[in-house]
Coordinates of C-alpha atoms in Angstrom, one line a residue:
M95 CA 11.2 -67.4 13.1
L96 CA 12.9 -65.0 14.9
E97 CA 16.4 -67.0 14.1
D98 CA 16.4 -66.1 10.9
S99 CA 15.3 -62.3 10.9
P100 CA 17.3 -60.2 9.2
N101 CA 18.7 -58.3 12.4
T102 CA 19.6 -62.3 14.4
R103 CA 21.4 -62.2 11.0
V104 CA 23.3 -59.6 11.5
D105 CA 24.2 -60.4 14.9
A106 CA 25.3 -63.5 14.6
V107 CA 28.5 -62.2 11.6
L108 CA 29.3 -58.8 13.9
A109 CA 30.4 -61.7 17.3
K110 CA 32.1 -63.0 14.8
L111 CA 33.1 -60.9 13.0
G112 CA 34.0 -59.1 16.6
K113 CA 35.6 -61.8 18.3
A114 CA 38.0 -62.7 15.1
L115 CA 39.6 -59.0 14.9
E116 CA 39.9 -59.0 19.2
N117 CA 41.7 -62.1 19.3
G118 CA 44.0 -61.1 16.5
D119 CA 42.5 -63.6 14.7
I120 CA 43.0 -62.2 10.9
D121 CA 42.3 -65.8 8.9
A122 CA 39.2 -66.0 10.6
A123 CA 37.9 -62.3 10.5
V124 CA 38.8 -62.8 7.0
N125 CA 36.9 -65.8 6.2
L126 CA 33.8 -64.5 7.0
F127 CA 33.7 -62.4 4.3
Q128 CA 32.3 -63.8 0.6
T129 CA 35.4 -64.0 -2.4
D130 CA 33.9 -61.4 -3.7
C131 CA 33.8 -59.2 -1.7
Y132 CA 34.9 -55.0 0.0
W133 CA 35.7 -53.0 2.9
R134 CA 35.7 -49.5 3.1
D135 CA 37.0 -48.1 6.1
L136 CA 36.7 -44.5 6.2
A137 CA 40.0 -43.8 9.3
T138 CA 38.7 -46.4 11.6
F139 CA 41.7 -49.6 10.6
T140 CA 44.0 -47.4 7.8
W141 CA 44.1 -44.0 9.1
N142 CA 42.9 -43.8 5.5
L143 CA 40.3 -43.4 2.8
K144 CA 40.5 -46.6 1.4
T145 CA 38.4 -49.6 -0.1
L146 CA 39.9 -53.4 0.0
E147 CA 39.2 -55.4 -2.8
G148 CA 38.4 -59.5 -2.3
H149 CA 40.3 -61.7 1.0
D150 CA 44.0 -60.6 -0.5
Q151 CA 44.1 -56.8 0.2
I152 CA 42.3 -57.4 4.0
R153 CA 44.1 -60.0 4.6
D154 CA 46.8 -57.3 4.4
M155 CA 45.6 -54.7 5.9
L156 CA 44.4 -56.3 8.9
T157 CA 48.2 -58.2 8.9
T158 CA 49.5 -54.3 8.7
Q159 CA 47.7 -52.3 10.6
L160 CA 45.3 -54.7 13.7
A161 CA 47.8 -55.1 16.3
S162 CA 47.6 -51.2 17.1
I163 CA 43.8 -50.4 15.8
G164 CA 42.2 -52.7 18.6
P165 CA 38.5 -53.1 17.4
S166 CA 36.0 -53.9 19.6
L167 CA 32.5 -54.0 20.9
F168 CA 30.4 -54.7 17.1
R169 CA 27.2 -54.0 18.7
Q170 CA 24.6 -54.3 15.6
D171 CA 22.9 -50.2 15.7
E172 CA 19.6 -50.7 18.1
K173 CA 17.8 -47.6 16.7
E174 CA 17.6 -49.1 13.0
M175 CA 16.3 -52.3 11.6
A176 CA 18.0 -55.1 9.8
T177 CA 17.0 -55.0 6.0
A178 CA 16.9 -58.3 3.7
N179 CA 16.2 -57.5 -0.5
D180 CA 16.6 -59.8 -3.1
G181 CA 18.7 -62.2 -0.9
V182 CA 21.0 -59.4 0.8
I183 CA 20.7 -58.6 4.5
D184 CA 22.0 -54.8 5.2
G185 CA 22.5 -53.5 8.9
W186 CA 24.0 -50.4 11.0
F187 CA 26.8 -51.3 14.1
S188 CA 28.5 -49.3 15.8
F189 CA 32.1 -50.6 16.9
E190 CA 35.7 -48.8 18.8
T191 CA 39.0 -49.1 18.3
Q192 CA 41.9 -47.5 21.3
V193 CA 41.3 -43.8 20.3
A194 CA 38.0 -43.6 18.3
R195 CA 34.8 -44.4 17.9
G196 CA 32.6 -45.7 15.0
Y197 CA 29.8 -46.2 12.9
G198 CA 29.5 -49.0 10.3
H199 CA 26.7 -50.5 7.5
I200 CA 26.9 -54.1 6.7
R201 CA 26.1 -56.1 3.7
I202 CA 25.3 -59.9 4.0
K203 CA 25.1 -62.5 1.0
N204 CA 25.1 -66.5 1.4
G205 CA 25.4 -65.3 5.5
L206 CA 29.2 -64.2 4.7
I207 CA 30.2 -60.2 4.1
W208 CA 30.0 -58.5 0.8
T209 CA 30.3 -55.1 1.9
L210 CA 31.3 -54.3 4.8
L211 CA 32.0 -49.9 5.7
T212 CA 33.4 -48.9 8.7
T213 CA 34.1 -45.0 10.0
M214 CA 34.7 -42.6 12.0
S215 CA 32.4 -41.0 14.2
E216 CA 34.8 -39.1 17.6
L217 CA 38.1 -39.7 19.0
K218 CA 38.0 -40.9 22.4
G219 CA 38.3 -37.5 24.8
H220 CA 38.5 -35.2 22.2
E221 CA 34.6 -35.4 21.3
E222 CA 33.1 -31.9 20.3
P223 CA 31.4 -30.2 22.8
K224 CA 27.7 -30.3 21.5
G225 CA 24.8 -32.3 23.4
L226 CA 25.3 -32.6 27.2
N227 CA 28.5 -31.6 26.6
R228 CA 28.1 -28.4 25.0
P229 CA 28.7 -25.5 27.0
M230 CA 27.4 -23.2 29.1
G231 CA 28.1 -20.7 28.1
A232 CA 27.3 -18.2 30.7
E233 CA 29.0 -18.0 33.5
H234 CA 28.1 -18.0 36.9
G235 CA 29.4 -16.6 40.1
H236 CA 31.4 -13.5 40.6
D237 CA 34.4 -12.1 39.2
P238 CA 35.3 -8.8 38.6
N239 CA 38.2 -9.7 35.8
R240 CA 35.4 -11.4 34.1
K241 CA 35.2 -11.4 29.4
T242 CA 31.9 -12.3 28.0
W243 CA 32.3 -14.5 24.9
A244 CA 32.3 -11.4 22.8
E245 CA 35.1 -10.0 24.0
K246 CA 36.8 -13.6 24.2
R247 CA 36.1 -14.2 20.8
L248 CA 37.5 -10.8 19.7
Q249 CA 40.9 -11.6 21.8
E250 CA 41.6 -14.9 19.9
A251 CA 40.1 -13.7 16.5
A252 CA 43.3 -11.2 17.4
E253 CA 45.9 -12.7 18.7
L254 CA 45.9 -15.9 16.1
G255 CA 48.4 -15.5 13.5
Y256 CA 50.3 -13.6 15.4
K257 CA 51.0 -13.9 19.0
T258 CA 49.5 -17.8 18.6
Q259 CA 49.7 -20.0 15.5
P260 CA 47.3 -22.5 13.7
Y261 CA 47.7 -25.3 14.2
V262 CA 46.1 -25.8 10.9
V263 CA 45.5 -23.2 8.0
I264 CA 43.2 -24.0 4.7
I265 CA 43.4 -22.1 2.4
G266 CA 40.7 -21.4 -0.1
G267 CA 37.3 -20.1 1.9
G268 CA 34.2 -21.6 -0.6
Q269 CA 32.0 -24.3 1.0
G270 CA 34.5 -27.2 1.1
G271 CA 37.0 -24.3 3.5
I272 CA 34.3 -23.1 5.7
A273 CA 33.1 -27.2 6.4
L274 CA 36.4 -28.1 7.2
G275 CA 37.3 -24.8 9.5
A276 CA 33.4 -25.2 11.2
R277 CA 34.5 -29.2 11.6
L278 CA 38.1 -28.5 13.2
R279 CA 35.7 -25.2 15.5
Q280 CA 34.0 -28.3 17.4
L281 CA 37.1 -29.9 17.5
G282 CA 39.0 -27.5 19.5
V283 CA 42.5 -27.0 16.4
P284 CA 43.8 -24.3 15.8
T285 CA 42.4 -23.3 12.4
I286 CA 42.7 -20.1 10.0
I287 CA 40.9 -20.2 6.6
I288 CA 43.2 -17.8 3.9
E289 CA 39.7 -16.4 1.0
K290 CA 41.3 -13.9 -1.4
N291 CA 36.9 -12.4 -2.0
E292 CA 36.0 -10.5 -0.3
R293 CA 33.2 -11.9 1.6
A294 CA 33.0 -15.7 2.8
G295 CA 30.0 -16.5 0.1
D296 CA 31.6 -14.3 -2.5
S297 CA 32.7 -17.9 -4.7
W298 CA 28.8 -18.2 -5.8
R299 CA 28.1 -14.3 -5.8
K300 CA 30.4 -13.2 -8.4
R301 CA 29.5 -15.9 -10.7
Y302 CA 26.9 -15.0 -13.9
K303 CA 24.0 -14.0 -12.1
S304 CA 21.2 -17.5 -13.2
L305 CA 23.6 -19.7 -10.6
C306 CA 21.7 -21.7 -9.2
L307 CA 22.0 -25.0 -7.3
H308 CA 21.9 -27.9 -9.0
D309 CA 21.7 -30.5 -6.5
P310 CA 18.7 -30.6 -3.6
V311 CA 18.6 -29.3 -0.7
W312 CA 18.4 -31.9 1.0
Y313 CA 21.6 -32.6 -0.7
D314 CA 22.9 -29.7 0.6
H315 CA 22.6 -29.2 4.2
L316 CA 26.6 -27.8 5.7
P317 CA 27.1 -29.5 9.3
Y318 CA 26.0 -29.1 12.4
I319 CA 23.2 -26.3 10.9
P320 CA 20.9 -28.1 7.9
F321 CA 18.9 -25.3 5.6
P322 CA 15.7 -24.2 6.8
E323 CA 12.6 -26.4 6.2
N324 CA 11.2 -23.6 3.3
W325 CA 15.1 -23.2 1.9
P326 CA 14.4 -23.5 -2.2
V327 CA 15.1 -27.0 -3.4
F328 CA 17.5 -25.6 -5.5
A329 CA 19.4 -22.4 -4.0
P330 CA 20.1 -19.8 -5.9
K331 CA 23.7 -18.5 -6.2
D332 CA 22.9 -14.9 -3.9
K333 CA 21.6 -17.2 -0.8
I334 CA 23.9 -19.5 -0.7
G335 CA 26.3 -17.1 -1.0
D336 CA 24.2 -15.5 2.2
W337 CA 23.7 -18.8 3.5
L338 CA 28.3 -19.3 3.9
E339 CA 28.4 -15.9 5.5
M340 CA 26.2 -16.2 8.0
Y341 CA 27.6 -19.5 9.5
T342 CA 31.0 -18.3 8.7
K343 CA 29.9 -16.1 11.6
V344 CA 28.0 -17.9 14.0
M345 CA 30.2 -20.9 14.1
E346 CA 32.9 -18.4 15.1
L347 CA 35.4 -19.2 12.3
N348 CA 39.0 -17.1 12.1
Y349 CA 38.2 -16.0 8.6
W350 CA 40.9 -14.3 6.8
S351 CA 39.5 -12.5 3.4
S352 CA 40.5 -9.9 1.5
T353 CA 43.4 -12.4 2.4
A354 CA 45.7 -13.3 -1.1
C355 CA 48.5 -16.2 -0.5
K356 CA 51.8 -16.4 -1.6
S357 CA 53.7 -18.8 -1.4
A358 CA 53.6 -22.2 1.3
Q359 CA 56.8 -23.7 1.7
Y360 CA 56.9 -27.4 4.1
D361 CA 60.2 -27.7 6.6
E362 CA 60.8 -31.4 6.8
A363 CA 62.9 -30.9 9.7
T364 CA 60.7 -28.6 12.1
K365 CA 57.6 -30.4 10.3
E366 CA 55.6 -27.4 10.3
W367 CA 54.8 -25.0 7.1
T368 CA 55.9 -21.7 6.4
V369 CA 52.7 -20.2 5.3
V370 CA 53.2 -16.2 3.2
V371 CA 49.7 -14.3 2.9
E372 CA 49.2 -10.5 2.2
R373 CA 46.2 -9.2 4.8
D374 CA 45.0 -6.1 5.2
G375 CA 48.3 -4.3 2.9
E376 CA 51.1 -6.4 5.0
E377 CA 52.6 -9.9 4.8
V378 CA 51.8 -12.8 7.4
V379 CA 54.2 -15.8 7.9
L380 CA 51.8 -18.0 9.5
K381 CA 53.7 -21.6 10.7
P382 CA 50.5 -24.1 10.9
K383 CA 52.1 -27.8 10.9
Q384 CA 49.1 -28.7 8.1
L385 CA 48.4 -27.0 5.1
V386 CA 44.6 -27.5 3.1
L387 CA 44.0 -26.5 0.1
A388 CA 39.9 -26.2 0.1
T389 CA 40.3 -24.6 -3.6
G390 CA 37.2 -26.7 -5.1
M391 CA 37.8 -29.9 -6.6
S392 CA 37.9 -28.4 -9.9
G393 CA 41.1 -26.8 -9.5
K394 CA 42.5 -23.9 -11.7
A395 CA 40.6 -22.8 -14.4
N396 CA 41.5 -24.5 -18.0
V397 CA 41.7 -21.7 -20.7
P398 CA 42.1 -23.5 -24.1
K399 CA 44.8 -21.6 -26.5
F400 CA 43.8 -21.4 -30.3
K401 CA 45.5 -20.0 -33.1
G402 CA 44.2 -15.8 -33.1
Q403 CA 43.5 -15.0 -29.6
D404 CA 45.7 -12.4 -29.1
I405 CA 43.7 -10.4 -32.2
F406 CA 40.3 -11.5 -31.7
K407 CA 38.9 -7.5 -31.0
G408 CA 36.1 -8.6 -28.9
E409 CA 35.8 -10.0 -25.3
Q410 CA 37.5 -13.3 -24.0
Q411 CA 36.2 -15.2 -20.5
H412 CA 36.3 -18.2 -19.0
S413 CA 33.2 -20.1 -17.8
S414 CA 34.8 -18.6 -14.0
Q415 CA 34.3 -15.3 -15.2
H416 CA 30.9 -15.4 -17.0
P417 CA 29.7 -11.5 -15.2
G418 CA 25.7 -12.5 -16.6
P419 CA 23.9 -11.7 -20.2
D420 CA 23.1 -8.2 -19.0
A421 CA 25.5 -6.9 -21.0
Y422 CA 25.3 -8.5 -23.7
R423 CA 22.1 -7.9 -25.2
G424 CA 21.7 -7.5 -29.2
K425 CA 25.8 -9.3 -29.3
K426 CA 26.9 -12.7 -31.1
V427 CA 28.6 -14.7 -28.0
V428 CA 29.9 -18.4 -28.7
V429 CA 29.9 -20.7 -26.0
I430 CA 32.9 -23.2 -26.3
G431 CA 31.7 -26.0 -24.5
S432 CA 28.4 -28.1 -23.6
N433 CA 29.1 -28.9 -20.5
N434 CA 26.9 -27.2 -16.7
S435 CA 28.4 -23.9 -16.8
A436 CA 27.6 -23.6 -21.0
H437 CA 24.6 -24.4 -21.5
D438 CA 23.4 -22.6 -17.9
I439 CA 25.0 -19.1 -19.5
C440 CA 24.0 -19.7 -23.2
A441 CA 19.8 -20.2 -22.1
A442 CA 20.6 -16.9 -19.7
L443 CA 22.0 -14.8 -22.3
W444 CA 19.2 -15.6 -24.5
E445 CA 16.9 -14.2 -21.8
G446 CA 19.4 -12.0 -22.0
G447 CA 18.5 -11.3 -25.9
A448 CA 21.8 -12.2 -27.0
D449 CA 22.1 -14.2 -30.6
V450 CA 24.4 -16.9 -29.0
T451 CA 25.6 -20.1 -30.2
M452 CA 27.1 -23.6 -28.3
V453 CA 30.2 -25.2 -29.7
Q454 CA 30.5 -28.8 -28.2
R455 CA 33.7 -30.4 -29.5
S456 CA 31.8 -33.9 -27.5
S457 CA 29.3 -35.8 -26.5
T458 CA 28.3 -34.5 -23.3
H459 CA 25.3 -36.8 -20.6
I460 CA 22.2 -35.1 -19.5
V461 CA 19.6 -35.4 -17.1
R462 CA 16.3 -34.0 -17.0
S463 CA 16.4 -32.5 -13.2
D464 CA 13.3 -33.8 -12.0
S465 CA 13.4 -37.3 -13.5
L466 CA 16.9 -36.8 -11.4
M467 CA 15.8 -35.7 -8.2
E468 CA 12.5 -38.3 -8.8
I469 CA 14.7 -41.7 -9.6
G470 CA 18.1 -40.7 -8.5
L471 CA 18.0 -39.1 -5.8
G472 CA 14.3 -39.4 -4.3
D473 CA 15.2 -42.4 -1.9
L474 CA 18.1 -40.8 -0.2
Y475 CA 17.8 -36.5 -0.8
S476 CA 14.4 -36.1 -0.7
E477 CA 11.1 -35.3 1.4
R478 CA 10.5 -38.8 0.8
A479 CA 13.4 -40.0 2.2
V480 CA 13.4 -37.8 4.8
A481 CA 10.1 -38.5 6.0
S482 CA 11.1 -42.7 5.7
G483 CA 13.2 -41.8 7.8
V484 CA 16.7 -41.1 5.2
T485 CA 18.3 -38.4 7.4
T486 CA 21.0 -36.8 5.8
R487 CA 23.8 -38.7 7.5
K488 CA 21.7 -42.0 7.1
A489 CA 21.8 -41.5 3.2
D490 CA 25.4 -39.4 4.0
L491 CA 26.7 -43.5 4.9
I492 CA 24.2 -45.6 2.6
F493 CA 26.0 -43.8 -0.6
A494 CA 29.4 -43.8 1.0
S495 CA 28.7 -47.7 1.7
L496 CA 28.6 -48.1 -1.9
P497 CA 32.2 -49.6 -2.8
Y498 CA 33.5 -47.2 -5.9
R499 CA 33.8 -50.7 -8.4
I500 CA 30.3 -51.9 -8.0
M501 CA 28.8 -48.8 -7.8
H502 CA 27.8 -48.0 -11.4
E503 CA 25.5 -51.9 -11.2
F504 CA 23.6 -49.9 -8.1
Q505 CA 23.4 -46.6 -11.4
I506 CA 23.0 -48.2 -14.3
P507 CA 19.6 -49.4 -14.2
L508 CA 18.3 -46.3 -12.5
Y509 CA 19.4 -44.2 -15.9
D510 CA 17.6 -46.8 -18.4
K511 CA 14.6 -45.5 -16.6
M512 CA 15.9 -42.3 -17.0
R513 CA 15.9 -43.0 -21.1
E514 CA 12.6 -45.1 -20.9
K515 CA 10.7 -41.9 -19.4
D516 CA 12.6 -39.2 -20.7
A517 CA 12.9 -40.8 -24.4
K518 CA 11.0 -38.6 -26.8
F519 CA 13.5 -35.0 -25.2
Y520 CA 16.2 -37.1 -26.0
A521 CA 14.8 -37.8 -29.6
D522 CA 14.6 -34.3 -29.9
L523 CA 17.7 -33.0 -28.4
E524 CA 19.1 -35.9 -30.7
K525 CA 17.3 -34.6 -33.6
A526 CA 19.4 -31.0 -33.2
G527 CA 21.6 -32.2 -33.7
F528 CA 23.3 -32.7 -29.9
M529 CA 25.7 -35.0 -29.2
L530 CA 24.5 -37.5 -26.5
D531 CA 26.3 -39.8 -24.5
W532 CA 25.7 -41.7 -21.3
G533 CA 28.6 -42.5 -20.1
A534 CA 31.6 -45.5 -20.7
D535 CA 28.8 -47.8 -19.6
G536 CA 25.3 -46.3 -19.4
S537 CA 26.3 -45.4 -15.3
G538 CA 25.3 -41.9 -15.9
L539 CA 26.1 -38.5 -14.1
F540 CA 27.4 -39.6 -10.7
M541 CA 29.8 -42.1 -12.3
K542 CA 31.2 -39.1 -15.0
Y543 CA 31.3 -36.6 -11.1
L544 CA 33.3 -39.0 -9.6
R545 CA 35.4 -40.7 -13.0
R546 CA 36.3 -37.3 -14.3
G547 CA 33.9 -34.5 -12.5
S548 CA 32.6 -33.0 -16.0
G549 CA 30.8 -34.0 -18.5
Y550 CA 27.3 -33.7 -18.5
Y551 CA 24.7 -31.7 -17.5
I552 CA 22.0 -31.1 -15.3
D553 CA 18.9 -29.5 -17.5
V554 CA 16.4 -26.9 -16.4
G555 CA 15.6 -26.2 -19.0
A556 CA 18.3 -25.4 -21.6
C557 CA 17.6 -28.3 -23.2
D558 CA 14.5 -27.2 -25.1
L559 CA 16.4 -24.0 -25.7
I560 CA 18.9 -26.0 -27.8
I561 CA 16.3 -28.4 -29.3
D562 CA 13.6 -25.5 -30.7
G563 CA 17.1 -23.6 -32.2
S564 CA 16.6 -20.5 -29.8
I565 CA 20.4 -22.0 -28.6
K566 CA 21.9 -22.3 -32.1
L567 CA 24.5 -25.4 -31.5
K568 CA 27.2 -26.3 -33.8
S569 CA 28.5 -30.0 -32.8
G570 CA 31.5 -32.6 -34.1
S571 CA 33.9 -29.4 -34.5
D572 CA 36.3 -28.2 -32.7
V573 CA 37.4 -25.0 -32.8
D574 CA 40.7 -24.6 -35.8
H575 CA 41.6 -20.5 -35.1
L576 CA 40.1 -17.5 -33.8
T577 CA 40.0 -13.9 -36.2
E578 CA 39.8 -10.1 -35.6
D579 CA 35.7 -11.3 -35.1
A580 CA 34.4 -14.8 -35.4
V581 CA 36.2 -18.0 -34.5
V582 CA 36.2 -19.8 -37.2
L583 CA 36.0 -24.7 -36.4
K584 CA 38.3 -27.0 -38.2
D585 CA 34.9 -27.9 -40.3
G586 CA 35.5 -24.4 -42.1
T587 CA 32.5 -22.5 -40.7
V588 CA 33.0 -19.1 -39.0
L589 CA 30.6 -18.4 -35.9
P590 CA 30.8 -13.8 -36.0
A591 CA 31.4 -13.1 -32.1
D592 CA 31.2 -10.3 -29.6
L593 CA 32.3 -12.4 -26.8
V594 CA 34.3 -15.2 -26.9
V595 CA 33.0 -17.5 -23.8
Y596 CA 35.4 -20.9 -22.7
A597 CA 33.4 -23.7 -20.9
T598 CA 35.9 -25.5 -20.9
G599 CA 36.4 -26.7 -17.5
Y600 CA 39.3 -27.1 -14.5
G601 CA 42.0 -28.6 -14.3
S602 CA 43.8 -31.1 -11.6
M603 CA 43.8 -29.2 -7.9
N604 CA 47.5 -30.2 -7.7
G605 CA 48.0 -27.6 -10.0
W606 CA 46.8 -25.5 -7.1
A607 CA 49.7 -27.3 -5.3
A608 CA 52.2 -26.0 -8.3
D609 CA 51.8 -22.5 -7.9
L610 CA 51.7 -21.8 -4.3
I611 CA 54.0 -25.1 -3.3
S612 CA 56.4 -25.9 -6.4
K613 CA 55.6 -28.4 -9.6
D614 CA 57.9 -31.1 -7.6
V615 CA 54.9 -31.0 -4.4
A616 CA 52.6 -30.8 -7.1
N617 CA 54.5 -34.2 -9.0
K618 CA 55.1 -35.6 -6.0
V619 CA 51.6 -35.8 -5.3
G620 CA 50.5 -36.3 -8.3
K621 CA 46.5 -36.3 -9.7
C622 CA 43.6 -35.2 -7.8
W623 CA 40.8 -36.2 -8.3
G624 CA 39.5 -39.7 -10.3
L625 CA 38.6 -42.9 -9.6
G626 CA 41.3 -44.5 -11.7
S627 CA 38.6 -46.0 -14.1
D628 CA 39.9 -46.1 -17.2
T629 CA 37.5 -44.2 -19.0
P630 CA 38.1 -40.9 -20.9
K631 CA 39.8 -38.4 -18.1
D632 CA 39.9 -40.9 -15.9
P633 CA 42.6 -43.6 -16.6
G634 CA 44.4 -46.1 -14.3
P635 CA 46.1 -47.6 -12.6
W636 CA 42.4 -48.5 -10.5
E637 CA 42.3 -46.7 -7.2
G638 CA 38.8 -46.9 -5.9
E639 CA 38.5 -44.0 -4.1
Q640 CA 39.1 -40.2 -5.3
R641 CA 42.5 -40.1 -5.1
N642 CA 44.4 -37.5 -3.0
M643 CA 41.3 -35.9 -0.9
W644 CA 40.6 -35.8 2.6
K645 CA 43.6 -38.1 3.3
P646 CA 47.3 -38.3 3.5
T647 CA 48.6 -38.1 0.7
Q648 CA 52.8 -38.3 -0.3
Q649 CA 53.5 -34.4 0.5
E650 CA 53.5 -34.6 4.4
G651 CA 51.0 -32.4 6.3
L652 CA 49.4 -31.3 2.6
W653 CA 45.9 -32.5 2.5
F654 CA 43.4 -31.6 -0.1
H655 CA 39.5 -30.4 0.3
G656 CA 36.7 -30.2 -2.3
G657 CA 33.8 -31.6 -4.4
N658 CA 30.4 -30.4 -3.5
L659 CA 28.2 -30.2 -0.7
H660 CA 27.3 -32.9 -0.2
Q661 CA 31.2 -34.3 -0.2
S662 CA 32.2 -30.7 2.0
R663 CA 29.6 -32.1 4.8
H664 CA 30.5 -35.5 5.0
Y665 CA 34.2 -35.7 4.4
S666 CA 35.7 -32.8 6.8
Q667 CA 34.0 -35.1 9.5
Y668 CA 36.6 -37.6 7.4
L669 CA 39.1 -35.1 7.4
S670 CA 38.8 -33.6 10.1
L671 CA 39.5 -36.4 12.6
Q672 CA 42.4 -36.7 10.9
L673 CA 44.3 -33.5 11.2
K674 CA 42.4 -33.5 15.4
A675 CA 44.5 -36.8 16.4
R676 CA 47.7 -36.3 14.2
Q677 CA 47.4 -32.3 16.1
V678 CA 47.1 -34.3 19.7
G679 CA 49.8 -36.0 19.4
L680 CA 48.3 -40.1 18.2
D681 CA 49.7 -42.7 16.6
T682 CA 48.4 -42.7 13.1
P683 CA 49.9 -45.3 11.0
V684 CA 49.2 -44.5 7.7
Y685 CA 48.3 -48.1 5.5
G686 CA 48.1 -47.6 1.6
L687 CA 49.3 -44.7 0.7
Q688 CA 48.1 -43.7 -2.8
K689 CA 51.1 -43.5 -5.4
P690 CA 51.2 -40.8 -7.5
H691 CA 51.1 -42.4 -11.7
H692 CA 49.8 -38.8 -12.7
L693 CA 51.0 -35.2 -12.6
G694 CA 48.0 -33.7 -13.3

């Protein structure tokens, strides 16, 4: 019957929720949620990225925030039909607050809200100039003092940072800094992006030549300009580099390449940063109100210290510095590590004629690329998903609607399917001596990425080389020391080497804050990334969101932006709106500011 349709049920719950919130009836609002419930808010109610778990946390947030937020107009999205599966009704809705318009997702179980997602779409009176509000470009009429679009752009670029000051400075001009810079540009926030490399995209171009995206194209679009329909599924690094360079130009970003950031200091009295950079051989002092570190989610290169590194006569490189295999034909290479970069580098070295050995010190999660595409990503990010009406925006919101506390429950069945599908592949890997794992709870790659940002490899061919012995494998023993010409493991194994590559990952992003600002500020902010899941390399307590990412930190005016292309695209929306709100002087009462529990 129509009255029992998913749409009708969503309408009924939204009407009750909207009425309770508009009337300030917190108890009535809380009682609309089942006991085991989650409300994930991206900037609208909390001016934070915050997941509330259970009645008590929702009640506390509403008690603190409701009066100042003033939510209203909860309405189901007529363009998106609600659906019902396995006793759960999914629906989409729009709403407003006093200062913003929002969009959300709701899951209903047994007539009560199970999960709620509320996200900020735009600020009232500060909408992006698009659609009917796009700029004219041409100025019709007559004006002897007329300046062309290009002349105005050149003037802006020449004066910003010298005659006029940016409101935001972004340190790091990779994919994260560029995506955020584009969002801020459309919101009219004066922004300068600082990049040490000569060209936008060099952070990709300068890596080893076999580097490709392991994520598919549908997952990797940048804001505003999606990749064209003939773009390769897995983009090679140089194509990504060229795309980023093109993007900075057509999006008219104030991008200061070949510029080094030397220091940053915050003045608590003036609420302003002093950022000293070196550009074109001279020091330039910038005075932004907001500073964003977009130096990469993985932070600083982690180079382990082993006895004998000072006497080793060959080359030693971190994976981020490895140029590729061309100079190492016929050479003996030892790669320390067994995650994505280690596999990619080993495979390219083997193809280049090197004698390469991988040292696997701890277990690694492996998932085959085609299985990940089909089972792990296919419903959200694929040509199949696009054909069924799942746009990039919708896919991002579906993924965001799953609270981190229960996300592993959705992931485990997918990885069980992959394990079954590729059973012979995994048996062959283990027979070769490779140590496999499936994450702390069997939830696989995405949870490992969110919890620790490491510990996995998306197989695009290197595993076959391990299975057949082309890439030699030494697993289960760590490095003890280096000699003049070899790596010696703790079990006594001697691995002759002309080159040692440390594919040993990265430290926390707040390491950059320690270098640029101070150790005190880095410790004040605490560790970046991770959920507090109390699994390996993600110590508790539980946070429920990525630590310090895309949201206010304990250091006023300091923000962190990073992650893969998907996260750079999606979360740049909420970070840019938080920054815009501060620029125009809106009241932004932050609820649940994260406390630092780990120094990084």
